[in-house]
JSON list of C-alpha atoms in Angstrom, two decimals:
[
{"chain": "A", "resi": 1, "resn": "MET", "atom": "CA", "xyz": [18.15, 100.94, 74.52]},
{"chain": "A", "resi": 2, "resn": "ASP", "atom": "CA", "xyz": [19.77, 101.01, 77.94]},
{"chain": "A", "resi": 3, "resn": "LYS", "atom": "CA", "xyz": [17.57, 103.17, 80.20]},
{"chain": "A", "resi": 4, "resn": "LYS", "atom": "CA", "xyz": [20.36, 103.55, 82.74]},
{"chain": "A", "resi": 5, "resn": "SER", "atom": "CA", "xyz": [22.36, 105.65, 80.27]},
{"chain": "A", "resi": 6, "resn": "LEU", "atom": "CA", "xyz": [19.55, 108.24, 80.25]},
{"chain": "A", "resi": 7, "resn": "MET", "atom": "CA", "xyz": [19.52, 108.69, 84.02]},
{"chain": "A", "resi": 8, "resn": "PRO", "atom": "CA", "xyz": [20.86, 112.12, 85.00]},
{"chain": "A", "resi": 9, "resn": "PHE", "atom": "CA", "xyz": [23.06, 110.78, 87.80]},
{"chain": "A", "resi": 10, "resn": "GLY", "atom": "CA", "xyz": [25.04, 108.45, 85.56]},
{"chain": "A", "resi": 11, "resn": "ARG", "atom": "CA", "xyz": [24.85, 104.68, 85.17]},
{"chain": "A", "resi": 12, "resn": "GLY", "atom": "CA", "xyz": [21.88, 104.25, 87.48]},
{"chain": "A", "resi": 13, "resn": "ALA", "atom": "CA", "xyz": [23.75, 105.20, 90.63]},
{"chain": "A", "resi": 14, "resn": "ALA", "atom": "CA", "xyz": [22.04, 107.17, 93.34]},
{"chain": "A", "resi": 15, "resn": "PRO", "atom": "CA", "xyz": [22.70, 110.90, 93.48]},
{"chain": "A", "resi": 16, "resn": "SER", "atom": "CA", "xyz": [25.93, 111.76, 95.22]},
{"chain": "A", "resi": 17, "resn": "ARG", "atom": "CA", "xyz": [25.44, 112.94, 98.75]},
{"chain": "A", "resi": 18, "resn": "THR", "atom": "CA", "xyz": [27.97, 115.68, 99.21]},
{"chain": "A", "resi": 19, "resn": "HIS", "atom": "CA", "xyz": [28.11, 118.60, 101.53]},
{"chain": "A", "resi": 20, "resn": "ASP", "atom": "CA", "xyz": [28.16, 121.07, 98.63]},
{"chain": "A", "resi": 21, "resn": "GLU", "atom": "CA", "xyz": [25.61, 123.77, 98.24]},
{"chain": "A", "resi": 22, "resn": "PRO", "atom": "CA", "xyz": [22.46, 122.21, 96.72]},
{"chain": "A", "resi": 23, "resn": "PHE", "atom": "CA", "xyz": [22.61, 124.41, 93.62]},
{"chain": "A", "resi": 24, "resn": "THR", "atom": "CA", "xyz": [26.29, 123.68, 93.04]},
{"chain": "A", "resi": 25, "resn": "SER", "atom": "CA", "xyz": [25.60, 119.98, 93.23]},
{"chain": "A", "resi": 26, "resn": "LEU", "atom": "CA", "xyz": [22.61, 120.30, 90.88]},
{"chain": "A", "resi": 27, "resn": "ARG", "atom": "CA", "xyz": [24.68, 122.34, 88.41]},
{"chain": "A", "resi": 28, "resn": "ARG", "atom": "CA", "xyz": [27.46, 119.73, 88.40]},
{"chain": "A", "resi": 29, "resn": "GLU", "atom": "CA", "xyz": [24.97, 116.92, 87.79]},
{"chain": "A", "resi": 30, "resn": "MET", "atom": "CA", "xyz": [23.26, 118.84, 84.94]},
{"chain": "A", "resi": 31, "resn": "ASP", "atom": "CA", "xyz": [26.66, 119.53, 83.32]},
{"chain": "A", "resi": 32, "resn": "GLN", "atom": "CA", "xyz": [27.50, 115.83, 83.51]},
{"chain": "A", "resi": 33, "resn": "LEU", "atom": "CA", "xyz": [24.11, 114.95, 82.03]},
{"chain": "A", "resi": 34, "resn": "PHE", "atom": "CA", "xyz": [24.53, 117.25, 79.02]},
{"chain": "A", "resi": 35, "resn": "ASP", "atom": "CA", "xyz": [28.16, 116.24, 78.49]},
{"chain": "A", "resi": 36, "resn": "SER", "atom": "CA", "xyz": [27.26, 112.54, 78.49]},
{"chain": "A", "resi": 37, "resn": "PHE", "atom": "CA", "xyz": [24.20, 113.12, 76.29]},
{"chain": "A", "resi": 38, "resn": "THR", "atom": "CA", "xyz": [26.12, 115.03, 73.60]},
{"chain": "A", "resi": 39, "resn": "ARG", "atom": "CA", "xyz": [29.27, 112.86, 73.73]},
{"chain": "A", "resi": 40, "resn": "GLY", "atom": "CA", "xyz": [30.10, 111.59, 70.26]},
{"chain": "A", "resi": 41, "resn": "TRP", "atom": "CA", "xyz": [28.33, 114.42, 68.41]},
{"chain": "A", "resi": 42, "resn": "GLY", "atom": "CA", "xyz": [31.60, 116.23, 67.74]},
{"chain": "A", "resi": 43, "resn": "LEU", "atom": "CA", "xyz": [30.49, 119.26, 69.75]},
{"chain": "A", "resi": 44, "resn": "PRO", "atom": "CA", "xyz": [32.74, 121.07, 72.21]},
{"chain": "A", "resi": 45, "resn": "THR", "atom": "CA", "xyz": [32.02, 120.27, 75.86]},
{"chain": "A", "resi": 46, "resn": "LEU", "atom": "CA", "xyz": [31.67, 122.79, 78.64]},
{"chain": "A", "resi": 47, "resn": "ALA", "atom": "CA", "xyz": [35.31, 122.17, 79.61]},
{"chain": "A", "resi": 48, "resn": "ASP", "atom": "CA", "xyz": [36.61, 122.83, 76.07]},
{"chain": "A", "resi": 49, "resn": "GLU", "atom": "CA", "xyz": [37.59, 126.50, 75.97]},
{"chain": "A", "resi": 50, "resn": "SER", "atom": "CA", "xyz": [39.72, 126.32, 72.82]},
{"chain": "A", "resi": 51, "resn": "VAL", "atom": "CA", "xyz": [36.70, 126.51, 70.48]},
{"chain": "A", "resi": 52, "resn": "LEU", "atom": "CA", "xyz": [35.43, 130.09, 70.41]},
{"chain": "A", "resi": 53, "resn": "SER", "atom": "CA", "xyz": [33.01, 131.61, 67.95]},
{"chain": "A", "resi": 54, "resn": "PRO", "atom": "CA", "xyz": [32.50, 135.35, 68.24]},
{"chain": "A", "resi": 55, "resn": "ARG", "atom": "CA", "xyz": [29.06, 136.86, 67.87]},
{"chain": "A", "resi": 56, "resn": "VAL", "atom": "CA", "xyz": [28.88, 138.72, 64.57]},
{"chain": "A", "resi": 57, "resn": "ASP", "atom": "CA", "xyz": [26.15, 140.94, 63.15]},
{"chain": "A", "resi": 58, "resn": "VAL", "atom": "CA", "xyz": [26.08, 141.26, 59.35]},
{"chain": "A", "resi": 59, "resn": "VAL", "atom": "CA", "xyz": [24.20, 144.12, 57.69]},
{"chain": "A", "resi": 60, "resn": "GLU", "atom": "CA", "xyz": [23.84, 144.61, 53.94]},
{"chain": "A", "resi": 61, "resn": "THR", "atom": "CA", "xyz": [23.79, 148.20, 52.73]},
{"chain": "A", "resi": 62, "resn": "ASP", "atom": "CA", "xyz": [23.70, 149.78, 49.28]},
{"chain": "A", "resi": 63, "resn": "ALA", "atom": "CA", "xyz": [27.48, 150.16, 49.46]},
{"chain": "A", "resi": 64, "resn": "GLY", "atom": "CA", "xyz": [28.25, 146.58, 50.59]},
{"chain": "A", "resi": 65, "resn": "LEU", "atom": "CA", "xyz": [28.38, 144.67, 53.87]},
{"chain": "A", "resi": 66, "resn": "GLU", "atom": "CA", "xyz": [29.06, 145.77, 57.44]},
{"chain": "A", "resi": 67, "resn": "PHE", "atom": "CA", "xyz": [30.27, 143.23, 60.01]},
{"chain": "A", "resi": 68, "resn": "THR", "atom": "CA", "xyz": [30.25, 143.91, 63.75]},
{"chain": "A", "resi": 69, "resn": "ALA", "atom": "CA", "xyz": [32.04, 141.30, 65.88]},
{"chain": "A", "resi": 70, "resn": "GLU", "atom": "CA", "xyz": [32.21, 141.07, 69.66]},
{"chain": "A", "resi": 71, "resn": "LEU", "atom": "CA", "xyz": [35.77, 140.26, 70.74]},
{"chain": "A", "resi": 72, "resn": "PRO", "atom": "CA", "xyz": [35.96, 141.11, 74.46]},
{"chain": "A", "resi": 73, "resn": "GLY", "atom": "CA", "xyz": [39.38, 140.95, 76.05]},
{"chain": "A", "resi": 74, "resn": "ILE", "atom": "CA", "xyz": [41.20, 140.65, 72.71]},
{"chain": "A", "resi": 75, "resn": "ASP", "atom": "CA", "xyz": [44.23, 142.79, 71.93]},
{"chain": "A", "resi": 76, "resn": "PRO", "atom": "CA", "xyz": [43.81, 144.44, 68.49]},
{"chain": "A", "resi": 77, "resn": "LYS", "atom": "CA", "xyz": [47.31, 143.20, 67.58]},
{"chain": "A", "resi": 78, "resn": "GLU", "atom": "CA", "xyz": [46.04, 139.61, 67.86]},
{"chain": "A", "resi": 79, "resn": "ILE", "atom": "CA", "xyz": [43.27, 140.06, 65.24]},
{"chain": "A", "resi": 80, "resn": "GLU", "atom": "CA", "xyz": [43.76, 138.91, 61.65]},
{"chain": "A", "resi": 81, "resn": "LEU", "atom": "CA", "xyz": [41.40, 139.77, 58.79]},
{"chain": "A", "resi": 82, "resn": "ASP", "atom": "CA", "xyz": [41.82, 138.60, 55.23]},
{"chain": "A", "resi": 83, "resn": "ILE", "atom": "CA", "xyz": [39.82, 138.10, 52.05]},
{"chain": "A", "resi": 84, "resn": "GLU", "atom": "CA", "xyz": [40.66, 135.25, 49.76]},
{"chain": "A", "resi": 85, "resn": "ASP", "atom": "CA", "xyz": [38.44, 133.94, 46.94]},
{"chain": "A", "resi": 86, "resn": "ASP", "atom": "CA", "xyz": [35.60, 136.22, 48.12]},
{"chain": "A", "resi": 87, "resn": "ILE", "atom": "CA", "xyz": [35.68, 134.71, 51.64]},
{"chain": "A", "resi": 88, "resn": "LEU", "atom": "CA", "xyz": [36.24, 137.02, 54.60]},
{"chain": "A", "resi": 89, "resn": "THR", "atom": "CA", "xyz": [38.12, 135.32, 57.45]},
{"chain": "A", "resi": 90, "resn": "LEU", "atom": "CA", "xyz": [38.24, 136.72, 60.97]},
{"chain": "A", "resi": 91, "resn": "ARG", "atom": "CA", "xyz": [40.76, 135.09, 63.30]},
{"chain": "A", "resi": 92, "resn": "ALA", "atom": "CA", "xyz": [41.95, 136.18, 66.76]},
{"chain": "A", "resi": 93, "resn": "GLU", "atom": "CA", "xyz": [43.99, 134.59, 69.53]},
{"chain": "A", "resi": 94, "resn": "HIS", "atom": "CA", "xyz": [42.70, 134.87, 73.08]},
{"chain": "A", "resi": 95, "resn": "LYS", "atom": "CA", "xyz": [45.25, 134.32, 75.84]},
{"chain": "A", "resi": 96, "resn": "VAL", "atom": "CA", "xyz": [44.72, 134.98, 79.53]},
{"chain": "A", "resi": 97, "resn": "ASP", "atom": "CA", "xyz": [47.35, 134.49, 82.21]},
{"chain": "A", "resi": 98, "resn": "ARG", "atom": "CA", "xyz": [46.24, 135.10, 85.77]},
{"chain": "A", "resi": 99, "resn": "GLU", "atom": "CA", "xyz": [48.41, 134.83, 88.83]},
{"chain": "A", "resi": 100, "resn": "GLU", "atom": "CA", "xyz": [47.45, 135.48, 92.43]},
{"chain": "A", "resi": 101, "resn": "LYS", "atom": "CA", "xyz": [49.69, 135.16, 95.42]},
{"chain": "A", "resi": 102, "resn": "ASP", "atom": "CA", "xyz": [49.19, 135.86, 99.09]},
{"chain": "A", "resi": 103, "resn": "ASP", "atom": "CA", "xyz": [52.10, 135.07, 101.42]},
{"chain": "A", "resi": 104, "resn": "LYS", "atom": "CA", "xyz": [50.05, 135.82, 104.53]},
{"chain": "A", "resi": 105, "resn": "ARG", "atom": "CA", "xyz": [47.47, 133.17, 103.68]},
{"chain": "A", "resi": 106, "resn": "ARG", "atom": "CA", "xyz": [50.13, 130.99, 101.99]},
{"chain": "A", "resi": 107, "resn": "TYR", "atom": "CA", "xyz": [48.56, 130.37, 98.61]},
{"chain": "A", "resi": 108, "resn": "HIS", "atom": "CA", "xyz": [49.68, 130.78, 95.04]},
{"chain": "A", "resi": 109, "resn": "LEU", "atom": "CA", "xyz": [47.27, 130.48, 92.08]},
{"chain": "A", "resi": 110, "resn": "VAL", "atom": "CA", "xyz": [48.31, 130.44, 88.42]},
{"chain": "A", "resi": 111, "resn": "GLU", "atom": "CA", "xyz": [45.71, 129.99, 85.66]},
{"chain": "A", "resi": 112, "resn": "ARG", "atom": "CA", "xyz": [46.22, 130.05, 81.92]},
{"chain": "A", "resi": 113, "resn": "ARG", "atom": "CA", "xyz": [43.55, 129.93, 79.24]},
{"chain": "A", "resi": 114, "resn": "SER", "atom": "CA", "xyz": [43.80, 130.28, 75.51]},
{"chain": "A", "resi": 115, "resn": "GLY", "atom": "CA", "xyz": [41.62, 129.85, 72.50]},
{"chain": "A", "resi": 116, "resn": "THR", "atom": "CA", "xyz": [41.14, 130.92, 68.93]},
{"chain": "A", "resi": 117, "resn": "TYR", "atom": "CA", "xyz": [38.23, 132.95, 67.64]},
{"chain": "A", "resi": 118, "resn": "MET", "atom": "CA", "xyz": [37.48, 132.17, 64.00]},
{"chain": "A", "resi": 119, "resn": "ARG", "atom": "CA", "xyz": [34.62, 132.95, 61.63]},
{"chain": "A", "resi": 120, "resn": "ARG", "atom": "CA", "xyz": [34.42, 132.79, 57.84]},
{"chain": "A", "resi": 121, "resn": "PHE", "atom": "CA", "xyz": [31.90, 134.54, 55.63]},
{"chain": "A", "resi": 122, "resn": "ALA", "atom": "CA", "xyz": [31.26, 133.88, 51.94]},
{"chain": "A", "resi": 123, "resn": "LEU", "atom": "CA", "xyz": [30.72, 137.28, 50.35]},
{"chain": "A", "resi": 124, "resn": "PRO", "atom": "CA", "xyz": [27.74, 137.42, 47.95]},
{"chain": "A", "resi": 125, "resn": "PHE", "atom": "CA", "xyz": [29.55, 139.85, 45.66]},
{"chain": "A", "resi": 126, "resn": "ALA", "atom": "CA", "xyz": [33.05, 140.71, 44.48]},
{"chain": "A", "resi": 127, "resn": "PRO", "atom": "CA", "xyz": [34.49, 143.10, 47.09]},
{"chain": "A", "resi": 128, "resn": "ASP", "atom": "CA", "xyz": [36.55, 146.20, 46.43]},
{"chain": "A", "resi": 129, "resn": "ARG", "atom": "CA", "xyz": [39.61, 144.82, 48.23]},
{"chain": "A", "resi": 130, "resn": "ASP", "atom": "CA", "xyz": [41.42, 148.15, 48.37]},
{"chain": "A", "resi": 131, "resn": "LYS", "atom": "CA", "xyz": [38.59, 149.85, 50.26]},
{"chain": "A", "resi": 132, "resn": "VAL", "atom": "CA", "xyz": [37.87, 147.23, 52.93]},
{"chain": "A", "resi": 133, "resn": "ALA", "atom": "CA", "xyz": [38.22, 148.97, 56.31]},
{"chain": "A", "resi": 134, "resn": "ALA", "atom": "CA", "xyz": [38.25, 147.78, 59.92]},
{"chain": "A", "resi": 135, "resn": "GLU", "atom": "CA", "xyz": [38.28, 149.54, 63.27]},
{"chain": "A", "resi": 136, "resn": "PHE", "atom": "CA", "xyz": [38.42, 148.15, 66.80]},
{"chain": "A", "resi": 137, "resn": "ASP", "atom": "CA", "xyz": [37.04, 149.95, 69.85]},
{"chain": "A", "resi": 138, "resn": "LYS", "atom": "CA", "xyz": [36.25, 148.61, 73.35]},
{"chain": "A", "resi": 139, "resn": "GLY", "atom": "CA", "xyz": [36.09, 144.95, 72.30]},
{"chain": "A", "resi": 140, "resn": "VAL", "atom": "CA", "xyz": [33.98, 145.55, 69.18]},
{"chain": "A", "resi": 141, "resn": "LEU", "atom": "CA", "xyz": [35.40, 145.07, 65.68]},
{"chain": "A", "resi": 142, "resn": "LYS", "atom": "CA", "xyz": [33.64, 146.83, 62.79]},
{"chain": "A", "resi": 143, "resn": "VAL", "atom": "CA", "xyz": [34.50, 145.80, 59.24]},
{"chain": "A", "resi": 144, "resn": "THR", "atom": "CA", "xyz": [33.08, 147.41, 56.10]},
{"chain": "A", "resi": 145, "resn": "VAL", "atom": "CA", "xyz": [33.35, 145.52, 52.82]},
{"chain": "A", "resi": 146, "resn": "PRO", "atom": "CA", "xyz": [32.28, 147.66, 49.84]},
{"chain": "A", "resi": 147, "resn": "ARG", "atom": "CA", "xyz": [31.16, 146.21, 46.52]},
{"chain": "A", "resi": 148, "resn": "SER", "atom": "CA", "xyz": [33.58, 146.35, 43.63]},
{"chain": "A", "resi": 149, "resn": "PRO", "atom": "CA", "xyz": [32.69, 149.15, 41.17]},
{"chain": "A", "resi": 150, "resn": "ASP", "atom": "CA", "xyz": [33.48, 146.76, 38.30]},
{"chain": "A", "resi": 151, "resn": "GLN", "atom": "CA", "xyz": [30.59, 144.52, 39.29]},
{"chain": "A", "resi": 152, "resn": "PRO", "atom": "CA", "xyz": [27.49, 145.29, 37.24]},
{"chain": "A", "resi": 153, "resn": "LYS", "atom": "CA", "xyz": [24.39, 146.19, 39.24]},
{"chain": "A", "resi": 154, "resn": "THR", "atom": "CA", "xyz": [21.94, 145.25, 36.56]},
{"chain": "A", "resi": 155, "resn": "SER", "atom": "CA", "xyz": [19.02, 142.97, 37.06]},
{"chain": "A", "resi": 156, "resn": "LYS", "atom": "CA", "xyz": [17.24, 140.75, 34.59]},
{"chain": "A", "resi": 157, "resn": "ARG", "atom": "CA", "xyz": [13.63, 139.71, 34.66]},
{"chain": "A", "resi": 158, "resn": "ILE", "atom": "CA", "xyz": [13.18, 136.01, 33.99]},
{"chain": "A", "resi": 159, "resn": "GLU", "atom": "CA", "xyz": [10.15, 134.90, 32.04]},
{"chain": "A", "resi": 160, "resn": "ILE", "atom": "CA", "xyz": [8.13, 132.04, 33.50]},
{"chain": "A", "resi": 161, "resn": "ARG", "atom": "CA", "xyz": [6.64, 129.73, 30.90]},
{"chain": "A", "resi": 162, "resn": "PRO", "atom": "CA", "xyz": [3.89, 127.22, 31.47]},
{"chain": "A", "resi": 163, "resn": "ALA", "atom": "CA", "xyz": [4.99, 123.60, 31.63]},
{"chain": "A", "resi": 164, "resn": "ALA", "atom": "CA", "xyz": [4.60, 121.65, 28.40]}
]
C-alpha cells in the first residue's frame, strides 16, 4: 500500500502555502482528501450537484402510507408522481438561474445549476390508485397512499413444529 496516497495534502507534497483564510484552506484540503478517498466508489462528489435525493418521512397508518418530502425551491409544476407495479416514484427537476450585474463596479455574474430529485418506494400493499392524493405547500410535498379495499386484512397464525 502506498502511504503517500493516504496523506491529506495529496501525493506527499507539503501543504500549499496560500494567503487564503486558514479555515478556507483547511476546508479545501479536507474536500480534496474526501474526494480522493472515495474516488472509484461510484459516489457523487461534492462538486456533483446533479444527484439529489430529497429527505422523505414515511409513516404507516391504519388507512395506508403517508409520505412527506422536502423539496425546497421546487416549482410544483416540476414534480411528477406515479405508481406503477406497486412502486411509488417521486421525480422533480430543480433548475436555478442566477444573474447579477453591476455596471458601476463592472462585473457580470451568471450561474446555472440543475439537478433531478428522484426517490422510489416499494409499497407493501396494493394501493387504491384512485384515492392517492398529494399536496404541496412551502417546499413540502405530502402524499397519502390508501390501501385498496379489495385487499384482505386477515391474518393467519402459523404453527411452529419441533424439528424432526
